[in-house]
mmCIF file of C-alpha atoms and ligand atoms in Angstrom:
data_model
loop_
_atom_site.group_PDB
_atom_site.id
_atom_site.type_symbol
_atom_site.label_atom_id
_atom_site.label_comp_id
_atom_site.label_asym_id
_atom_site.label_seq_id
_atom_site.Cartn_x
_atom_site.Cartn_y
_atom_site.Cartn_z
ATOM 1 C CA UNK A 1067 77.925 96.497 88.678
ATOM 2 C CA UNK A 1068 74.320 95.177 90.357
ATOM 3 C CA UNK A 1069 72.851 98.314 91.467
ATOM 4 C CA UNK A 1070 73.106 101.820 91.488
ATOM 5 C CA UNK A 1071 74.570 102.199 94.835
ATOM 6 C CA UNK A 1072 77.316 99.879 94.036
ATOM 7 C CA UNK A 1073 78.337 101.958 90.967
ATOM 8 C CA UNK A 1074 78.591 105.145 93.931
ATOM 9 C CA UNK A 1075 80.374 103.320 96.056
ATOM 10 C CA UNK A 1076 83.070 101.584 93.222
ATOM 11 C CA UNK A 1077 83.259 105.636 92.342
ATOM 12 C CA UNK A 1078 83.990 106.526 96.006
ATOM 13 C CA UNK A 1079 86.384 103.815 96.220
ATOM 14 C CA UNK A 1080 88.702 105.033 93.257
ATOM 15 C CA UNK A 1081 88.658 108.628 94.699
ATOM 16 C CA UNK A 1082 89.962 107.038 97.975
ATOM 17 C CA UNK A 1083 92.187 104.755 96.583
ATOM 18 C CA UNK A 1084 94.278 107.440 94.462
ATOM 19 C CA UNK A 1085 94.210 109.505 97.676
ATOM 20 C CA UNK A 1086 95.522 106.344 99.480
ATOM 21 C CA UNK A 1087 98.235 105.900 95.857
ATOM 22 C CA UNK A 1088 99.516 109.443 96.331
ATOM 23 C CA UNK A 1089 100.221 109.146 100.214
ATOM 24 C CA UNK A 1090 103.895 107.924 100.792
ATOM 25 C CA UNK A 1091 103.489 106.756 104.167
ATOM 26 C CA UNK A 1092 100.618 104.686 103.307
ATOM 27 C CA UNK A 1093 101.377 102.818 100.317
ATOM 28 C CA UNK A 1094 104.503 102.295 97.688
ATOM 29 C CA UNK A 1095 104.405 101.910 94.234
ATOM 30 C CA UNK A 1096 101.815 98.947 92.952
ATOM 31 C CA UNK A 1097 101.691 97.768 96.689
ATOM 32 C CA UNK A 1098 98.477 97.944 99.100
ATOM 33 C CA UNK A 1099 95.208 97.080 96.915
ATOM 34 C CA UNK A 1100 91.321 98.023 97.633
ATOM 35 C CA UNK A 1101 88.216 95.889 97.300
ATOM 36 C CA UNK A 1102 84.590 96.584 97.116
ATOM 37 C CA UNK A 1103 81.860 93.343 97.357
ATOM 38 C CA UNK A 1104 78.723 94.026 94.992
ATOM 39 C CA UNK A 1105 76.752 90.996 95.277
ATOM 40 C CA UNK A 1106 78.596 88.004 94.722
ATOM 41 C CA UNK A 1107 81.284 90.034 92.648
ATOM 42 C CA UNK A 1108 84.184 91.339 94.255
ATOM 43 C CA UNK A 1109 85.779 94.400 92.772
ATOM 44 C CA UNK A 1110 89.872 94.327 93.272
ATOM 45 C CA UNK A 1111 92.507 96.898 92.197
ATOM 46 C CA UNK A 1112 94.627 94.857 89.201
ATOM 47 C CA UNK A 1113 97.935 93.242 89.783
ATOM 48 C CA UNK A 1114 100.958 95.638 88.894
ATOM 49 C CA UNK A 1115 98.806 98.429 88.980
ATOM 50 C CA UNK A 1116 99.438 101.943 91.264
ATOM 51 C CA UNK A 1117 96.389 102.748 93.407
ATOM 52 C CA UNK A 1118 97.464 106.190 92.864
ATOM 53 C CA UNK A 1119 96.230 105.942 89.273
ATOM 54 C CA UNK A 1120 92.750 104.865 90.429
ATOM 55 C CA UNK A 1121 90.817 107.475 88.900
ATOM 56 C CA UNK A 1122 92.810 107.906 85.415
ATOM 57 C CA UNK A 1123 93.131 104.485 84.776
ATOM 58 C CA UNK A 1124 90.848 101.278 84.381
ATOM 59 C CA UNK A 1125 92.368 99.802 87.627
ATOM 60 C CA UNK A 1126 89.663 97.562 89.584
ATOM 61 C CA UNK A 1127 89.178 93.796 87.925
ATOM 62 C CA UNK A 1128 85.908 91.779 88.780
ATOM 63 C CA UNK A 1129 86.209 88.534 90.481
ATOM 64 C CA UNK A 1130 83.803 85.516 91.218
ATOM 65 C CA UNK A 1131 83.971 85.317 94.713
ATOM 66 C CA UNK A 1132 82.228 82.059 95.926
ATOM 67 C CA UNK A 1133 85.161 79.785 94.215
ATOM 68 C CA UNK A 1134 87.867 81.410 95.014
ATOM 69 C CA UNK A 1135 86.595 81.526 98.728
ATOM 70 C CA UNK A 1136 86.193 77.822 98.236
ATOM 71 C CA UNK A 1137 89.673 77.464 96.975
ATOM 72 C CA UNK A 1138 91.005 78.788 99.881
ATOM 73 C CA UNK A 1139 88.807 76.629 102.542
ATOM 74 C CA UNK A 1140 90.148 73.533 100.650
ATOM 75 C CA UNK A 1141 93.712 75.178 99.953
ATOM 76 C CA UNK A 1142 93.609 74.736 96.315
ATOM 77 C CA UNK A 1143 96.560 75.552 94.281
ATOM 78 C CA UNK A 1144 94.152 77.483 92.127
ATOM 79 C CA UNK A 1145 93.691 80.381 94.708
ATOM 80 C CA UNK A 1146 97.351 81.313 94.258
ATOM 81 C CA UNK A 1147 96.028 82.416 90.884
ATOM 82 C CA UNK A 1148 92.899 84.757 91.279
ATOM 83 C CA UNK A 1149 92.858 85.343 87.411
ATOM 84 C CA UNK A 1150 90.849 82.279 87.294
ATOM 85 C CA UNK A 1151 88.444 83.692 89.209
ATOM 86 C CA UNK A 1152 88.477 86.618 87.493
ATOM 87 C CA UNK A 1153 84.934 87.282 85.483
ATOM 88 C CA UNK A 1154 86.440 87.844 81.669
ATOM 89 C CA UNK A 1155 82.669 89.255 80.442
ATOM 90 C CA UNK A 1156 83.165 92.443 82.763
ATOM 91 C CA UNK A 1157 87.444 92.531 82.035
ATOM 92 C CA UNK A 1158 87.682 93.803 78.567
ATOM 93 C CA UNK A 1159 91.066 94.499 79.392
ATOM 94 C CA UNK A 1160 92.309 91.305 80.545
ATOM 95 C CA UNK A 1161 93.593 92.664 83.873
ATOM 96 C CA UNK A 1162 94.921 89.585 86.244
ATOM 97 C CA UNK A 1163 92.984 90.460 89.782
ATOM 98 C CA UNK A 1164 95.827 91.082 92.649
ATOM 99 C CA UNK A 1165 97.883 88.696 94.293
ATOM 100 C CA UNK A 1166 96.169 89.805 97.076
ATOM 101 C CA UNK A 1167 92.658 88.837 96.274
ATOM 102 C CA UNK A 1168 91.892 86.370 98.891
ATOM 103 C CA UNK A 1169 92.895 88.924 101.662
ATOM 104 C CA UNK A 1170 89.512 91.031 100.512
ATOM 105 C CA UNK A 1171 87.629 87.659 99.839
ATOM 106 C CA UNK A 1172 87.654 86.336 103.238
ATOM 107 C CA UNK A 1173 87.257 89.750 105.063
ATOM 108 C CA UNK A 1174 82.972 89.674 104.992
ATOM 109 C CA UNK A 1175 82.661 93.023 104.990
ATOM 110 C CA UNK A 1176 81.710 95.407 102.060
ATOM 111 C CA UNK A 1177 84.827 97.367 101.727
ATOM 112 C CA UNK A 1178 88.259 96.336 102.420
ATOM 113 C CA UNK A 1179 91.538 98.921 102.467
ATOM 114 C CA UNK A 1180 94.872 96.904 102.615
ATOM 115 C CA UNK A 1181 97.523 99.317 102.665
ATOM 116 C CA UNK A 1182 101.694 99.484 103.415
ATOM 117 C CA UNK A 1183 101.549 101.963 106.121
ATOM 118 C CA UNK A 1184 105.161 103.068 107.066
ATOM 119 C CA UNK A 1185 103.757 103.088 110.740
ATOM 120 C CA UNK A 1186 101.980 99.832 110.346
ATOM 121 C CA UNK A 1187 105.183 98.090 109.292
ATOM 122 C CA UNK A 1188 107.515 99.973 111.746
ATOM 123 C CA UNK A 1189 105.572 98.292 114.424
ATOM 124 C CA UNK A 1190 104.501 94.635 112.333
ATOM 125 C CA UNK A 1191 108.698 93.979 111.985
ATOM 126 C CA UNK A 1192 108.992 94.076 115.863
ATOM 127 C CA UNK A 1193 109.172 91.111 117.531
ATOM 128 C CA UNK A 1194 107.815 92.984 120.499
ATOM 129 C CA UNK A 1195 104.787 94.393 117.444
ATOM 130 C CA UNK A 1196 101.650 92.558 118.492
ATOM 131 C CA UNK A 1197 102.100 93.943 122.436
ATOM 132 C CA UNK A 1198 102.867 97.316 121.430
ATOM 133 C CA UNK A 1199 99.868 97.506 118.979
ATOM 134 C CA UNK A 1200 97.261 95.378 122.130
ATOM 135 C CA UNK A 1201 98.463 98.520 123.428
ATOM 136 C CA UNK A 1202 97.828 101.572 121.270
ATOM 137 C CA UNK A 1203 94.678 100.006 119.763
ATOM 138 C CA UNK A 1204 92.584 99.454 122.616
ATOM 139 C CA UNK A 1205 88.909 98.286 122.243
ATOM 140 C CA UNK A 1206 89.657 97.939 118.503
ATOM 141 C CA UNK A 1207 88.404 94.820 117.284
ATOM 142 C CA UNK A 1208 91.830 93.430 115.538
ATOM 143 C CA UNK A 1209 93.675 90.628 115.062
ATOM 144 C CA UNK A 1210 97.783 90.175 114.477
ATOM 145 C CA UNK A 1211 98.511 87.459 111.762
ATOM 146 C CA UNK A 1212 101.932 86.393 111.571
ATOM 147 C CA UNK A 1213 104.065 86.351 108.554
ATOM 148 C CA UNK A 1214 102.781 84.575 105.781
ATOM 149 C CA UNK A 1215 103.843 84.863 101.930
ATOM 150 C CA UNK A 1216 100.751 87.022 99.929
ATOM 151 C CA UNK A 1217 98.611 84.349 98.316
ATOM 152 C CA UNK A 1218 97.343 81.195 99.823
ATOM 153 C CA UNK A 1219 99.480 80.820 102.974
ATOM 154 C CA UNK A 1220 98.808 84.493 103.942
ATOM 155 C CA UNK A 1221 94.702 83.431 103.038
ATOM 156 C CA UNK A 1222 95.297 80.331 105.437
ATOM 157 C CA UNK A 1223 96.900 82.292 107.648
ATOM 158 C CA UNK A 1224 94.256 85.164 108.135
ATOM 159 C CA UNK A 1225 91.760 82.771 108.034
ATOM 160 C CA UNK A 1226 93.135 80.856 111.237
ATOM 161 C CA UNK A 1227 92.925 84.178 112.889
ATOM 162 C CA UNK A 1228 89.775 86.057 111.600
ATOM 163 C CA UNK A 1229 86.658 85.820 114.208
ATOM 164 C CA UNK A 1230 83.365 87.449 113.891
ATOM 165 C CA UNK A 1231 83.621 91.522 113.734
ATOM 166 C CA UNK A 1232 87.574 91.500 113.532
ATOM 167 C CA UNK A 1233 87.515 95.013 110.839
ATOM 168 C CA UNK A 1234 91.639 95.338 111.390
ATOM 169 C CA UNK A 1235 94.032 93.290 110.616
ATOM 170 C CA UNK A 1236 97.868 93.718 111.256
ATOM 171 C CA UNK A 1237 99.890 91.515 109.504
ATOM 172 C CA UNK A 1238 103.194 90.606 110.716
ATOM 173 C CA UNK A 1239 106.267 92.060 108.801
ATOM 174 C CA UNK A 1240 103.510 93.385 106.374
ATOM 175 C CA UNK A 1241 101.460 96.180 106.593
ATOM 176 C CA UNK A 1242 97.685 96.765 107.507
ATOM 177 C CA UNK A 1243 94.138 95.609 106.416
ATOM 178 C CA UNK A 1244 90.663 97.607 107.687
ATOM 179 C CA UNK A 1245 87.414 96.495 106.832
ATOM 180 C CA UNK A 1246 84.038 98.147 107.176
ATOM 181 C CA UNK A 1247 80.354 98.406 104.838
ATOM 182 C CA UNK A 1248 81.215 102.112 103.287
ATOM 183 C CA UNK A 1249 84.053 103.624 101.464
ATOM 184 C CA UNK A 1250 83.397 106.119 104.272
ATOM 185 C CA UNK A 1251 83.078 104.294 107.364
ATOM 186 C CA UNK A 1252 86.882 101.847 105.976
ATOM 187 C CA UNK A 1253 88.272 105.347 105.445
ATOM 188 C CA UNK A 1254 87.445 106.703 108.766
ATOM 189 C CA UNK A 1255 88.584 103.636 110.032
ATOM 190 C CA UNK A 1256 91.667 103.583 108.338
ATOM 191 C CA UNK A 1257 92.504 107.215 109.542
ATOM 192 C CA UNK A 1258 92.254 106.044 113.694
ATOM 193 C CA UNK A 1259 94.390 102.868 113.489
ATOM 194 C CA UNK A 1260 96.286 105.135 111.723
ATOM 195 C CA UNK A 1261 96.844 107.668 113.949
ATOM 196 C CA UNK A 1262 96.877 104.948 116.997
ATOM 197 C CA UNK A 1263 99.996 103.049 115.494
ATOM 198 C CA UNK A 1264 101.471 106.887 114.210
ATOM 199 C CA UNK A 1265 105.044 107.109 115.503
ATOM 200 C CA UNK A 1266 107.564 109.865 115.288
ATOM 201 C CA UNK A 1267 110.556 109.130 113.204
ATOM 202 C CA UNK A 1268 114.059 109.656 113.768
ATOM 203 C CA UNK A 1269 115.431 113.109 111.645
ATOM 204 C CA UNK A 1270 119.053 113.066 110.282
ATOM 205 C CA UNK A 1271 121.433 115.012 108.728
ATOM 206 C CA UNK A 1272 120.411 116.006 104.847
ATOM 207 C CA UNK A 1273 122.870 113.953 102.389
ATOM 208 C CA UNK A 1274 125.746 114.831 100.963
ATOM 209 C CA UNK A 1275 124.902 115.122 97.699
ATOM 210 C CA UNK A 1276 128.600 115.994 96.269
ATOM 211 C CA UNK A 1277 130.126 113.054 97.713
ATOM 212 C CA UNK A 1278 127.728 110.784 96.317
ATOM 213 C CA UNK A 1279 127.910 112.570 92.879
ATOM 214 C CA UNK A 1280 131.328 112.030 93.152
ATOM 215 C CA UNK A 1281 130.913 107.931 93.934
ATOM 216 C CA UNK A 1282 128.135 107.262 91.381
ATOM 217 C CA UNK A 1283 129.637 106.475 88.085
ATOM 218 C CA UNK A 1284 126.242 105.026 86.392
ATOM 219 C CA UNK A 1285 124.374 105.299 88.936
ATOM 220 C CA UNK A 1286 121.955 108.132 89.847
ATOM 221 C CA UNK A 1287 120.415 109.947 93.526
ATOM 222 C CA UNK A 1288 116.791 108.576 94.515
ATOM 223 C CA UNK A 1289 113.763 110.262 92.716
ATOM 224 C CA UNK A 1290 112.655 111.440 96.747
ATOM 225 C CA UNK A 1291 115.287 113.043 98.928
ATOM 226 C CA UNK A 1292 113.629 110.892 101.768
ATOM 227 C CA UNK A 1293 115.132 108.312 100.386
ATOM 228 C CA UNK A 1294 118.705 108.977 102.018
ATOM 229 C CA UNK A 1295 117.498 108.767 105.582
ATOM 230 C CA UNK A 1296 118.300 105.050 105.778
ATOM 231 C CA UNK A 1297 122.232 105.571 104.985
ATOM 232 C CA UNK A 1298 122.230 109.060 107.205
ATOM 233 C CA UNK A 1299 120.978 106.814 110.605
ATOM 234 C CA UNK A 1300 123.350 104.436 112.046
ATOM 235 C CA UNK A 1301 120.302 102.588 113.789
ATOM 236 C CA UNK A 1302 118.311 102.517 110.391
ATOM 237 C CA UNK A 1303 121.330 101.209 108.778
ATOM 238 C CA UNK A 1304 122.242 98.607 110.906
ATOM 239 C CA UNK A 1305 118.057 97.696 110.239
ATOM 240 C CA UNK A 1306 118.610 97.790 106.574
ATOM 241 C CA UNK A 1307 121.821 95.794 106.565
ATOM 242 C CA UNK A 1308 120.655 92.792 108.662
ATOM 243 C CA UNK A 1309 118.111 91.590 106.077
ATOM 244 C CA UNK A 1310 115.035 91.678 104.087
ATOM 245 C CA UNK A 1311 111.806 93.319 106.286
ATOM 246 C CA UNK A 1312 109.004 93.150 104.107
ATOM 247 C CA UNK A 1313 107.774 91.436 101.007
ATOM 248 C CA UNK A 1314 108.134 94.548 98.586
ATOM 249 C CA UNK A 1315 111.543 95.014 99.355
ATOM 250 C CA UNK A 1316 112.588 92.112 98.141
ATOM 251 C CA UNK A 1317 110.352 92.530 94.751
ATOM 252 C CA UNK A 1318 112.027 96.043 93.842
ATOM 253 C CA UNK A 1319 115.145 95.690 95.624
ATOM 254 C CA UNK A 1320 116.094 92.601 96.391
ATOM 255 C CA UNK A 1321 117.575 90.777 99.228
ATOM 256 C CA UNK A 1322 118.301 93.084 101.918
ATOM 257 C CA UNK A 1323 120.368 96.120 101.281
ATOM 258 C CA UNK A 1324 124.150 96.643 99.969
ATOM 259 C CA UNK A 1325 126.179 98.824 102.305
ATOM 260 C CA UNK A 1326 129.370 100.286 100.502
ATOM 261 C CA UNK A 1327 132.361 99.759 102.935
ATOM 262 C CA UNK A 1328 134.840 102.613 104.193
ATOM 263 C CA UNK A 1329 136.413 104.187 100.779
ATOM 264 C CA UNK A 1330 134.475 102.581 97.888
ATOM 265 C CA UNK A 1331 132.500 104.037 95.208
ATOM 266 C CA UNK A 1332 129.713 102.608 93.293
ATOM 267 C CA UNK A 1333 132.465 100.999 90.931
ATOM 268 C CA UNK A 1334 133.878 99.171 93.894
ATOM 269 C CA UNK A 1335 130.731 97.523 95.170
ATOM 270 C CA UNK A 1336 129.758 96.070 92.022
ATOM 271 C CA UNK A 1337 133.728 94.301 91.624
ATOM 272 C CA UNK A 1338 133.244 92.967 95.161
ATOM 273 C CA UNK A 1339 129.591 91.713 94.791
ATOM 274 C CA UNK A 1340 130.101 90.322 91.218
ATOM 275 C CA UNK A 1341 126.611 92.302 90.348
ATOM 276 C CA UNK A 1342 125.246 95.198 90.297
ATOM 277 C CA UNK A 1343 122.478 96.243 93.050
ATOM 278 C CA UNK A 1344 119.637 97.913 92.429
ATOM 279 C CA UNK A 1345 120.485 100.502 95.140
ATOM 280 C CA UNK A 1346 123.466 101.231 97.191
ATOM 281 C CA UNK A 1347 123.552 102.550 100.511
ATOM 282 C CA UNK A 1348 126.791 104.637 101.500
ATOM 283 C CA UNK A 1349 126.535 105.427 105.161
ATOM 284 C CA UNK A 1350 126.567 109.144 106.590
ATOM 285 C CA UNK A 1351 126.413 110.115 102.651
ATOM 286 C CA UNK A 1352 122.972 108.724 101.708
ATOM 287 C CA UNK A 1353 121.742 106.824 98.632
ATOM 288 C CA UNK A 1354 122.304 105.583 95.258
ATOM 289 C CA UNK A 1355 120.190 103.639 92.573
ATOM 290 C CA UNK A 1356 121.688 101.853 89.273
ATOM 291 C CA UNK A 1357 120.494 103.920 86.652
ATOM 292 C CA UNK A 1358 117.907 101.830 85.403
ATOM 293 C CA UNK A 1359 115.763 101.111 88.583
ATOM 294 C CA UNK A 1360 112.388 101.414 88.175
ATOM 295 C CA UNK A 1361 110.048 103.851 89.668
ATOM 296 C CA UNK A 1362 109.004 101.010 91.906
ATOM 297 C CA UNK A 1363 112.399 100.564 93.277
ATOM 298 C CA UNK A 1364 112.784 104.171 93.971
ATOM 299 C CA UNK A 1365 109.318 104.130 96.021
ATOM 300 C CA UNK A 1366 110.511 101.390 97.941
ATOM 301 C CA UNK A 1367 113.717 102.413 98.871
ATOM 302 C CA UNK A 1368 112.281 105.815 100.229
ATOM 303 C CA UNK A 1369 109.303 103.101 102.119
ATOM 304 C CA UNK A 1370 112.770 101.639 103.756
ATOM 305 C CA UNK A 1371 114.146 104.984 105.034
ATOM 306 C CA UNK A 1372 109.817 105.957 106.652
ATOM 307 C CA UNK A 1373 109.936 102.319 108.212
ATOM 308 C CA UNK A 1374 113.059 102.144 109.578
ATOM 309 C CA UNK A 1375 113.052 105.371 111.140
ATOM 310 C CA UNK A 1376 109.778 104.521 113.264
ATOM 311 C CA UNK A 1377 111.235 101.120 114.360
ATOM 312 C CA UNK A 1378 112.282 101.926 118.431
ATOM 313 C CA UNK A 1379 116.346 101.020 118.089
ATOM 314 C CA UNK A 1380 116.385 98.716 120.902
ATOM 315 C CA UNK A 1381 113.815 96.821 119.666
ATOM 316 C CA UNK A 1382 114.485 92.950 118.503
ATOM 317 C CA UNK A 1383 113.251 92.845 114.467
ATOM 318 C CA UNK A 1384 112.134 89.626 112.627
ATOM 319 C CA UNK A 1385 113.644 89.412 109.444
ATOM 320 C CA UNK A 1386 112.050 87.174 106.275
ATOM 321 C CA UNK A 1387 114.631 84.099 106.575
ATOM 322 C CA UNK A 1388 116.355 83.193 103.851
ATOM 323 C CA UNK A 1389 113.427 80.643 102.192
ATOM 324 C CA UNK A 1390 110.936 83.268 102.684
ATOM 325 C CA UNK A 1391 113.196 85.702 100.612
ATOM 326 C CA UNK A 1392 113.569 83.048 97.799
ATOM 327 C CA UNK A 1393 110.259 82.482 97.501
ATOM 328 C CA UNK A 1394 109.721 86.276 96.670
ATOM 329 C CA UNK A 1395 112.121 85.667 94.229
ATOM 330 C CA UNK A 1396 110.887 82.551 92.030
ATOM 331 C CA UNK A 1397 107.293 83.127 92.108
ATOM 332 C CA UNK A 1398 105.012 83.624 89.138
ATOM 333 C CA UNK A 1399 102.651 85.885 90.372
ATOM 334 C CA UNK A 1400 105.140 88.242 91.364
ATOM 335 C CA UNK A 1401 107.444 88.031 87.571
ATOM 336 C CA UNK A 1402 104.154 89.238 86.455
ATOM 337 C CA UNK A 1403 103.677 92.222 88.690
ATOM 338 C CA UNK A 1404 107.154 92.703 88.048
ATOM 339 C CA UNK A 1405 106.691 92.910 84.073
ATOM 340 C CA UNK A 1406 103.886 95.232 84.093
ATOM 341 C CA UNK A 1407 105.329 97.540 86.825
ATOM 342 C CA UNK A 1408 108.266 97.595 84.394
ATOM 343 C CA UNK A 1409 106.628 98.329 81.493
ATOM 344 C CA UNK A 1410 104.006 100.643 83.002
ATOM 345 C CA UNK A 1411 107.036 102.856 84.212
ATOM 346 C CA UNK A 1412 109.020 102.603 81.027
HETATM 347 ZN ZN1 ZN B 1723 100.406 93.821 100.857
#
């Protein structure tokens, strides 16, 4: 830490990032990740880790900024891997810097909040999104980058788009970046794009918690009651059985969602998949998770029921396609993030 001032802001910065961690409808499990710049160091929440332990834990990892920016400008391989950049003299823990590093790298500004806001995402699956958010976010200086894997396409990607004093970013079947030179003036930010994207979900029914007792055999209800909206809403579930939405999803959950048919129970899925899911969605019942999901999976299964009940039902969604999804599946970065979620929720 160079100065005195940096060390206060780094300290503000944790407060509001387990504030952020804690917050539901703004980010899920180890997603969403917050940056401060202190000279030429960037400090970046670790991969794997839960914003929401930002103040117990050790979470922020310093990188060398200047290379990895230039390994993005000449799209080096190396920028998929920000632990390279990461400065090991100041990371006595051996953290790996998030996947999302370059995001906060090429965003000039001092502080930079990227977070999974349920609202953000509603409105970034839309294939309608970018005129609906022109819209709500009037003189806003922000910019809509299309879908882009986290890493160095979604770096390229942002990087097409970013002009000078651009502080918002929306990105497309994603979630939301702000930018600003405090911890105070990115979380005041943060709280008006916010509240200009805020939409009003859909209520349902409450589950039926006998009947999926009842269906469950090893499996077990969702650690959040929210969780059940998505099987409770036929619009939601027709959004949750066409595909994959967002990156996260597929991390924790996997491809798309499993919708039990007319008369099966749990037992029945898994003989007609061949595998068990990691969650199971029985409409006008609610949900179930196999018994050993993580706490990950449970946070974004309940993200899937607060996103899909913003999305406007007539509205025409973009889905990842089905190479986007695999390469969620097979990529390093993420088998790490994976691991240590796992293990950090053991
Ligand atoms: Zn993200």
């Amino acid at each position: 830490m160079a100065t005195q001032a940096d060390a206060q802001e780094l300290a503000a910065l944790r407060a509001l990032s387990a504030s952020i961690g804690l917050n539901p409808h703004m980010t899920q499990a180890a997603g969403g990740n917050t940056s401060l710049k202190a000279g030429d160091t960037l400090w970046i929440k670790a991969s794997g880790t839960w914003l929401k332990d930002a103040l117990s834990d050790d979470i922020m990892v310093p990188v060398a900024m200047a290379p990895l920016l230039k390994a993005v400008e000449q799209r080096d391989p190396a920028a998929d891997k920000p632990q390279a950049f990461a400065i090991e003299d100041l990371n006595p823990r051996g953290l790996r810097p998030s996947i999302e590093t370059t995001v906060h790298a090429l965003m000039p500004q001092r502080v930079v909040l990227h977070v999974h806001c349920v609202d953000t995402i509603s409105l970034a699956v839309q294939a309608d999104g970018e005129a609906e958010v022109a819209r709500r976010l009037g003189d806003i200086e922000w910019a809509w980058v299309p879908y882009f894997r986290p890493g160095l396409p979604l770096a390229r990607g942002i990087a097409e788009k970013l002009r000078p004093g651009v502080d918002v970013l929306i990105l497309g079947n994603h979630g939301l970046v702000v930018a600003a030179e405090t911890v105070a003036a990115a979380e005041a930010l943060l709280h008006r794009v916010r509240s200009l994207l805020a939409r009003q979900p859909r209520t349902t029914a409450a589950p039926d918690i006998a009947a999926l007792t009842a269906l469950a055999g090893d499996y077990r209800l969702p650690a959040d009651v929210e969780a059940h909206a998505v099987a409770l809403d036929a619009e939601s579930l027709d959004m949750a059985e066409a595909g994959s939405l967002y990156p996260d999803h597929v991390i924790f959950l996997g491809q798309g969602s499993v919708v039990a048919k007319p008369g099966e129970d749990v037992a029945g899925v898994i003989a007609r998949l061949g595998a068990a899911p990691v969650a199971i969605l029985f409409p006008r019942a609610g949900v179930l998770m196999r018994g050993d999901a993580s706490a990950g999976a449970d946070a974004m299964q309940r993200c899937l029921s607060d996103v899909t009940a913003r999305v406007d039902g007539e509205a025409r969604l973009n889905y990842l396609t089905a190479a986007e999804n695999d390469e969620l599946v097979n990529w390093d970065a993420e088998q790490y993030r994976q691991k240590l979620n796992a293990a950090s929720t053991a």
